[in-house]
Amino acid sequence: MATAPEATNRWLRTGTWARRGKQIMALVLVLVVGLVSAGCDPTRFARASADVPRLVLSTLSDPKTFNPILSQESPNIFGFTFEGLTTTDGVTGDVVPALAESWEISEDGRQLVFTLREGLRWSDGEPLTVDDVVFTYDTLFNPAIPTNSRDGFRIGTQGLLPEVSRVDDRRVQFSLPEPFAPMLRNTSLEIIPAHILQSAVENPDAQGNPIFLSTWGTDTPPRQIVGNGPFRLAQYVPGERVIFERNPYYWQQDEQGNPQPYLEQVVWQIVGSTDTSFFQFRSGGLDMDSVQPDFFSLLKREEERGDFTVYNGGPGMGTNFFAFNLNRASRNGRPLVNPVRSAWFNNVAFRQAISYGIDRETMVNNIFQGLGQPQTSPISVPSPFFAPPEMGIRTYDYNPERARELLLGAGFEYNSAGQLLDAEGNRVRFTLITNAGNRIRESIGSQIRNDLSQLGIQVDFQPLAFNALVDRLTDSLEWEAMVLGLTGGTEPNGGANVWLLDGALHAFNQNAGPGQDPLEGWEAADWERRIADLYIEAAQEIDEDRRFELYKETQQLTQEYLPFTYLINNLSLTAVRNRVQNVQYTALGGALWNIHELTVE
């Protein structure tokens, strides 16, 4: 099974090392077989399953949802449990068949017809049909359902969506209002079961919202989660582990007709921190681990003795960034951001001064141990649409003197104690958040606090649990500054949900989503609107050279106006035990893009 990054960006908990279909996991995972019955002691279950082919991995925090349509973060469980009509080859980056065995595209690019494989089944044994595909996209395009994935399908300046219809028992048609370059790759979207979820979409709860919004939360018994991927959910113990078992109804077979995947179980250990993950890998408790830069040298020395290989896929696909909350709006009469601080954050010169005041070279050397380089773009370095600095992309080498000049020119001043004050005499001070347990991001936050103190700015650094952090960014919208990252890919339109004005991850200036209390006074800057327009235009453009020029302009604008201050592009590094066979590691696909082919000695 070929697999790879997501059709849309998602919040990234840590450096990605394993992907499948969409983005699969961003840390360490575990494959486990066998049935988990209600009331079964998890310790006894793990012991009883130790002799079956399984892969043991880890992640920093619990899953936030078991519903793929509602997911906004990575890692998530869906790379194991669901797949779409197509997927991406983790080595070549080509779109390849998944649930669909083939497709045809009309000459004008406005119709795509997919033919499903024969005999597809859900993990409960029920047939998977064209009706499930139509139901999935009807659900995705339902305005009453907030979803991160819908933005990647919006077409043209009006944001129109494709029409999806049944042709016959095995064929489904997508009709587009105009040619849309990302459409084929977007069909990697996970297909969901109509026979399980249709009533939840159609029926409202007491508040008038679709019951679907509360369906398949993490409190759902695993046996009720019905998927179509190589594995199905077997057990979830909050704060401890997620266990997946082989899906006996999965369609994939090898050339000899043997059913895949070969692995019987995946165990996803919830470890809480990258340090814990590292120590578990060293002690033999994990089969894979995303290599943190400060552990790289030690792991390289131990490769032969520890019987594992450290894979280097080159520049990673994701981003690391610092960002201010530029949202000037209020909710129920209360500003989302203190108006005094909001005025600082919305001053372009202030944001540029902050960028000049961050010492990225020290960050590369001290935090990333030389295993990275300064990042200058929201578009992944391996993407053919990435524009390097020599193509007119502005960069911000460490220059505290230039930072002070910009601050003074913008009306700020210093008191006798060297503290930075605004024109009204308010001390410049703000709170910076990131996800706790991610050692790299915690180190980045600490360095930014120290760097900006040299400019007289006080940064109050507060790491939070990842799910609490995502709630702040997507629900309450009450935050001041953050250090975080997003997943990436070769197709820039995967970031449409970040750059469209109503995008689900337009985090630096997020509008209210469906079901949320509306915002008063929300507004977008001219440069912000221009970036959104360029993403729309680039998706309409079929000529690759013209698309490159459009995306280059977006990168010039993001580096000039700094909605995100990009930091370091780290190398894609993962340690994998040599007993895991058939690994084809790349930055694009990670270690698990071909998980159906992996075996364990």
Tab-separated table of N, CA and C in Angstrom, residues 410-506:
chain	number	residue	atom	x	y	z
A	410	ALA	N	9.405	52.323	15.154
A	410	ALA	CA	7.973	52.056	15.266
A	410	ALA	C	7.363	52.716	16.495
A	411	GLY	N	8.152	53.554	17.203
A	411	GLY	CA	7.609	54.296	18.336
A	411	GLY	C	7.871	53.679	19.692
A	412	PHE	N	8.572	52.570	19.750
A	412	PHE	CA	8.944	51.980	21.042
A	412	PHE	C	10.149	52.721	21.600
A	413	GLU	N	10.394	52.552	22.892
A	413	GLU	CA	11.528	53.201	23.533
A	413	GLU	C	12.012	52.349	24.699
A	414	TYR	N	13.219	52.666	25.180
A	414	TYR	CA	13.802	51.936	26.302
A	414	TYR	C	13.850	52.827	27.532
A	415	ASN	N	13.556	52.227	28.696
A	415	ASN	CA	13.706	52.975	29.944
A	415	ASN	C	15.130	52.796	30.473
A	416	SER	N	15.393	53.358	31.606
A	416	SER	CA	16.755	53.329	32.152
A	416	SER	C	17.211	51.931	32.518
A	417	ALA	N	16.259	51.017	32.734
A	417	ALA	CA	16.605	49.637	33.068
A	417	ALA	C	16.776	48.762	31.827
A	418	GLY	N	16.659	49.373	30.633
A	418	GLY	CA	16.812	48.613	29.398
A	418	GLY	C	15.570	47.853	28.996
A	419	GLN	N	14.436	48.169	29.634
A	419	GLN	CA	13.190	47.482	29.293
A	419	GLN	C	12.507	48.201	28.132
A	420	LEU	N	11.926	47.416	27.218
A	420	LEU	CA	11.258	47.996	26.061
A	420	LEU	C	9.848	48.432	26.449
A	421	LEU	N	9.510	49.670	26.098
A	421	LEU	CA	8.187	50.238	26.374
A	421	LEU	C	7.551	50.680	25.067
A	422	ASP	N	6.206	50.647	25.015
A	422	ASP	CA	5.547	51.207	23.840
A	422	ASP	C	5.370	52.710	24.031
A	423	ALA	N	4.742	53.365	23.062
A	423	ALA	CA	4.638	54.826	23.093
A	423	ALA	C	3.826	55.330	24.275
A	424	GLU	N	2.965	54.457	24.841
A	424	GLU	CA	2.153	54.848	25.997
A	424	GLU	C	2.809	54.459	27.308
A	425	GLY	N	4.017	53.935	27.260
A	425	GLY	CA	4.736	53.575	28.469
A	425	GLY	C	4.472	52.174	28.976
A	426	ASN	N	3.762	51.347	28.226
A	426	ASN	CA	3.508	49.965	28.632
A	426	ASN	C	4.733	49.101	28.359
A	427	ARG	N	5.108	48.313	29.343
A	427	ARG	CA	6.234	47.416	29.122
A	427	ARG	C	5.834	46.321	28.133
A	428	VAL	N	6.727	46.013	27.188
A	428	VAL	CA	6.451	44.973	26.192
A	428	VAL	C	6.700	43.614	26.834
A	429	ARG	N	5.605	42.882	27.004
A	429	ARG	CA	5.652	41.582	27.678
A	429	ARG	C	4.490	40.740	27.133
A	430	PHE	N	4.738	39.484	26.865
A	430	PHE	CA	3.670	38.604	26.374
A	430	PHE	C	3.943	37.163	26.782
A	431	THR	N	2.910	36.328	26.656
A	431	THR	CA	2.986	34.917	27.017
A	431	THR	C	3.181	34.067	25.770
A	432	LEU	N	4.127	33.156	25.834
A	432	LEU	CA	4.459	32.250	24.729
A	432	LEU	C	4.100	30.825	25.137
A	433	ILE	N	3.340	30.134	24.288
A	433	ILE	CA	2.936	28.763	24.592
A	433	ILE	C	3.473	27.798	23.544
A	434	THR	N	3.645	26.546	23.939
A	434	THR	CA	3.966	25.452	23.037
A	434	THR	C	3.478	24.175	23.692
A	435	ASN	N	3.692	23.015	23.024
A	435	ASN	CA	3.210	21.764	23.617
A	435	ASN	C	4.260	21.158	24.539
A	436	ALA	N	3.841	20.883	25.761
A	436	ALA	CA	4.718	20.315	26.781
A	436	ALA	C	5.149	18.913	26.381
A	437	GLY	N	6.356	18.553	26.772
A	437	GLY	CA	6.866	17.226	26.494
A	437	GLY	C	7.670	17.132	25.213
A	438	ASN	N	7.518	18.121	24.339
A	438	ASN	CA	8.315	18.174	23.119
A	438	ASN	C	9.585	18.948	23.444
A	439	ARG	N	10.652	18.196	23.656
A	439	ARG	CA	11.877	18.808	24.157
A	439	ARG	C	12.428	19.876	23.211
A	440	ILE	N	12.318	19.627	21.904
A	440	ILE	CA	12.825	20.595	20.930
A	440	ILE	C	12.060	21.902	21.032
A	441	ARG	N	10.737	21.823	21.048
A	441	ARG	CA	9.954	23.054	21.110
A	441	ARG	C	10.122	23.760	22.448
A	442	GLU	N	10.255	23.004	23.508
A	442	GLU	CA	10.507	23.637	24.801
A	442	GLU	C	11.848	24.365	24.786
A	443	SER	N	12.850	23.768	24.134
A	443	SER	CA	14.160	24.426	24.026
A	443	SER	C	14.080	25.662	23.143
A	444	ILE	N	13.325	25.571	22.039
A	444	ILE	CA	13.144	26.731	21.169
A	444	ILE	C	12.487	27.866	21.939
A	445	GLY	N	11.424	27.549	22.692
A	445	GLY	CA	10.740	28.578	23.473
A	445	GLY	C	11.667	29.234	24.479
A	446	SER	N	12.505	28.431	25.126
A	446	SER	CA	13.438	28.985	26.111
A	446	SER	C	14.457	29.899	25.441
A	447	GLN	N	14.948	29.501	24.254
A	447	GLN	CA	15.913	30.374	23.574
A	447	GLN	C	15.264	31.667	23.116
A	448	ILE	N	14.033	31.582	22.586
A	448	ILE	CA	13.344	32.811	22.166
A	448	ILE	C	13.145	33.735	23.359
A	449	ARG	N	12.786	33.189	24.505
A	449	ARG	CA	12.650	34.011	25.713
A	449	ARG	C	13.963	34.718	26.029
A	450	ASN	N	15.068	33.982	25.942
A	450	ASN	CA	16.377	34.578	26.241
A	450	ASN	C	16.799	35.571	25.167
A	451	ASP	N	16.581	35.225	23.881
A	451	ASP	CA	16.966	36.143	22.806
A	451	ASP	C	16.223	37.464	22.917
A	452	LEU	N	14.920	37.391	23.159
A	452	LEU	CA	14.126	38.619	23.187
A	452	LEU	C	14.370	39.436	24.451
A	453	SER	N	14.868	38.775	25.491
A	453	SER	CA	15.232	39.552	26.690
A	453	SER	C	16.373	40.521	26.365
A	454	GLN	N	17.191	40.165	25.361
A	454	GLN	CA	18.276	41.060	24.944
A	454	GLN	C	17.736	42.306	24.251
A	455	LEU	N	16.466	42.254	23.841
A	455	LEU	CA	15.817	43.420	23.254
A	455	LEU	C	14.948	44.143	24.275
A	456	GLY	N	15.031	43.721	25.538
A	456	GLY	CA	14.246	44.353	26.590
A	456	GLY	C	12.822	43.860	26.675
A	457	ILE	N	12.523	42.740	26.037
A	457	ILE	CA	11.171	42.183	26.011
A	457	ILE	C	11.076	41.029	26.991
A	458	GLN	N	10.024	41.008	27.809
A	458	GLN	CA	9.822	39.902	28.742
A	458	GLN	C	8.853	38.899	28.129
A	459	VAL	N	9.307	37.644	28.000
A	459	VAL	CA	8.486	36.563	27.474
A	459	VAL	C	8.189	35.596	28.604
A	460	ASP	N	6.916	35.381	28.884
A	460	ASP	CA	6.491	34.403	29.885
A	460	ASP	C	6.191	33.093	29.152
A	461	PHE	N	7.062	32.107	29.312
A	461	PHE	CA	6.984	30.875	28.541
A	461	PHE	C	6.201	29.816	29.309
A	462	GLN	N	5.114	29.290	28.682
A	462	GLN	CA	4.219	28.351	29.361
A	462	GLN	C	3.887	27.163	28.451
A	463	PRO	N	4.652	26.079	28.514
A	463	PRO	CA	4.280	24.873	27.763
A	463	PRO	C	2.971	24.290	28.290
A	464	LEU	N	2.124	23.803	27.350
A	464	LEU	CA	0.820	23.239	27.698
A	464	LEU	C	0.697	21.830	27.123
A	465	ALA	N	-0.213	21.038	27.694
A	465	ALA	CA	-0.549	19.752	27.091
A	465	ALA	C	-1.041	19.995	25.668
A	466	PHE	N	-0.672	19.104	24.735
A	466	PHE	CA	-0.937	19.354	23.322
A	466	PHE	C	-2.421	19.594	23.045
A	467	ASN	N	-3.291	18.763	23.582
A	467	ASN	CA	-4.720	18.935	23.306
A	467	ASN	C	-5.254	20.241	23.879
A	468	ALA	N	-4.727	20.669	25.024
A	468	ALA	CA	-5.119	21.962	25.584
A	468	ALA	C	-4.629	23.101	24.692
A	469	LEU	N	-3.439	22.922	24.129
A	469	LEU	CA	-2.897	23.922	23.212
A	469	LEU	C	-3.772	24.054	21.967
A	470	VAL	N	-4.151	22.930	21.372
A	470	VAL	CA	-4.995	22.960	20.180
A	470	VAL	C	-6.343	23.607	20.486
A	471	ASP	N	-6.895	23.348	21.677
A	471	ASP	CA	-8.154	23.985	22.058
A	471	ASP	C	-8.016	25.507	22.079
A	472	ARG	N	-6.900	25.995	22.594
A	472	ARG	CA	-6.676	27.445	22.615
A	472	ARG	C	-6.639	28.013	21.193
A	473	LEU	N	-5.956	27.291	20.302
A	473	LEU	CA	-5.745	27.795	18.951
A	473	LEU	C	-6.990	27.701	18.082
A	474	THR	N	-7.852	26.738	18.347
A	474	THR	CA	-8.983	26.495	17.448
A	474	THR	C	-10.348	26.789	18.080
A	475	ASP	N	-10.431	26.807	19.392
A	475	ASP	CA	-11.724	27.001	20.052
A	475	ASP	C	-11.818	28.364	20.744
A	476	SER	N	-11.081	28.538	21.827
A	476	SER	CA	-11.185	29.808	22.559
A	476	SER	C	-10.547	30.959	21.784
A	477	LEU	N	-9.490	30.673	21.014
A	477	LEU	CA	-8.735	31.662	20.231
A	477	LEU	C	-8.047	32.689	21.118
A	478	GLU	N	-7.922	32.397	22.405
A	478	GLU	CA	-7.306	33.326	23.357
A	478	GLU	C	-5.878	32.884	23.643
A	479	TRP	N	-4.957	33.464	22.938
A	479	TRP	CA	-3.526	33.210	23.127
A	479	TRP	C	-2.764	34.403	22.573
A	480	GLU	N	-1.496	34.520	22.925
A	480	GLU	CA	-0.719	35.684	22.483
A	480	GLU	C	0.374	35.301	21.498
A	481	ALA	N	1.192	34.318	21.849
A	481	ALA	CA	2.272	33.886	20.953
A	481	ALA	C	2.471	32.394	21.133
A	482	MET	N	2.957	31.737	20.090
A	482	MET	CA	3.146	30.285	20.159
A	482	MET	C	4.388	29.873	19.392
A	483	VAL	N	4.910	28.710	19.774
A	483	VAL	CA	5.892	27.968	18.990
A	483	VAL	C	5.238	26.644	18.647
A	484	LEU	N	5.138	26.346	17.364
A	484	LEU	CA	4.468	25.117	16.955
A	484	LEU	C	4.958	24.737	15.570
A	485	GLY	N	4.305	23.787	14.931
A	485	GLY	CA	4.659	23.370	13.588
A	485	GLY	C	3.447	22.802	12.884
A	486	LEU	N	3.563	22.701	11.567
A	486	LEU	CA	2.517	22.113	10.746
A	486	LEU	C	3.112	21.023	9.874
A	487	THR	N	2.288	20.045	9.547
A	487	THR	CA	2.715	19.034	8.598
A	487	THR	C	2.874	19.682	7.228
A	488	GLY	N	3.539	19.002	6.321
A	488	GLY	CA	3.758	19.553	4.992
A	488	GLY	C	3.550	18.504	3.924
A	489	GLY	N	3.956	18.827	2.708
A	489	GLY	CA	3.819	17.907	1.594
A	489	GLY	C	4.342	18.543	0.326
A	490	THR	N	4.293	17.805	-0.759
A	490	THR	CA	4.794	18.328	-2.025
A	490	THR	C	3.807	19.278	-2.688
A	491	GLU	N	2.512	19.155	-2.377
A	491	GLU	CA	1.473	19.993	-2.975
A	491	GLU	C	1.132	21.150	-2.033
A	492	PRO	N	1.488	22.408	-2.412
A	492	PRO	CA	1.239	23.536	-1.505
A	492	PRO	C	-0.219	23.740	-1.149
A	493	ASN	N	-1.140	23.300	-2.008
A	493	ASN	CA	-2.553	23.508	-1.684
A	493	ASN	C	-2.966	22.767	-0.426
A	494	GLY	N	-2.129	21.836	0.043
A	494	GLY	CA	-2.373	21.235	1.340
A	494	GLY	C	-2.387	22.270	2.453
A	495	GLY	N	-1.789	23.440	2.187
A	495	GLY	CA	-1.801	24.528	3.151
A	495	GLY	C	-2.921	25.523	2.945
A	496	ALA	N	-3.860	25.221	2.052
A	496	ALA	CA	-4.971	26.154	1.826
A	496	ALA	C	-5.753	26.394	3.100
A	497	ASN	N	-5.843	25.380	3.965
A	497	ASN	CA	-6.574	25.554	5.223
A	497	ASN	C	-5.863	26.510	6.169
A	498	VAL	N	-4.599	26.793	5.898
A	498	VAL	CA	-3.841	27.761	6.696
A	498	VAL	C	-3.996	29.173	6.124
A	499	TRP	N	-4.062	29.284	4.780
A	499	TRP	CA	-3.955	30.601	4.161
A	499	TRP	C	-5.268	31.188	3.664
A	500	LEU	N	-6.299	30.373	3.420
A	500	LEU	CA	-7.593	30.951	3.085
A	500	LEU	C	-8.157	31.681	4.301
A	501	LEU	N	-8.855	32.765	4.078
A	501	LEU	CA	-9.295	33.608	5.191
A	501	LEU	C	-10.220	32.878	6.159
A	502	ASP	N	-10.993	31.925	5.640
A	502	ASP	CA	-11.866	31.142	6.520
A	502	ASP	C	-11.311	29.741	6.745
A	503	GLY	N	-10.020	29.565	6.515
A	503	GLY	CA	-9.393	28.256	6.679
A	503	GLY	C	-9.426	27.783	8.123
A	504	ALA	N	-9.552	26.476	8.287
A	504	ALA	CA	-9.661	25.910	9.634
A	504	ALA	C	-8.379	26.066	10.443
A	505	LEU	N	-7.236	26.274	9.772
A	505	LEU	CA	-5.976	26.489	10.485
A	505	LEU	C	-5.364	27.852	10.150
A	506	HIS	N	-6.225	28.835	9.881
A	506	HIS	CA	-5.752	30.203	9.667
A	506	HIS	C	-5.416	30.796	11.033
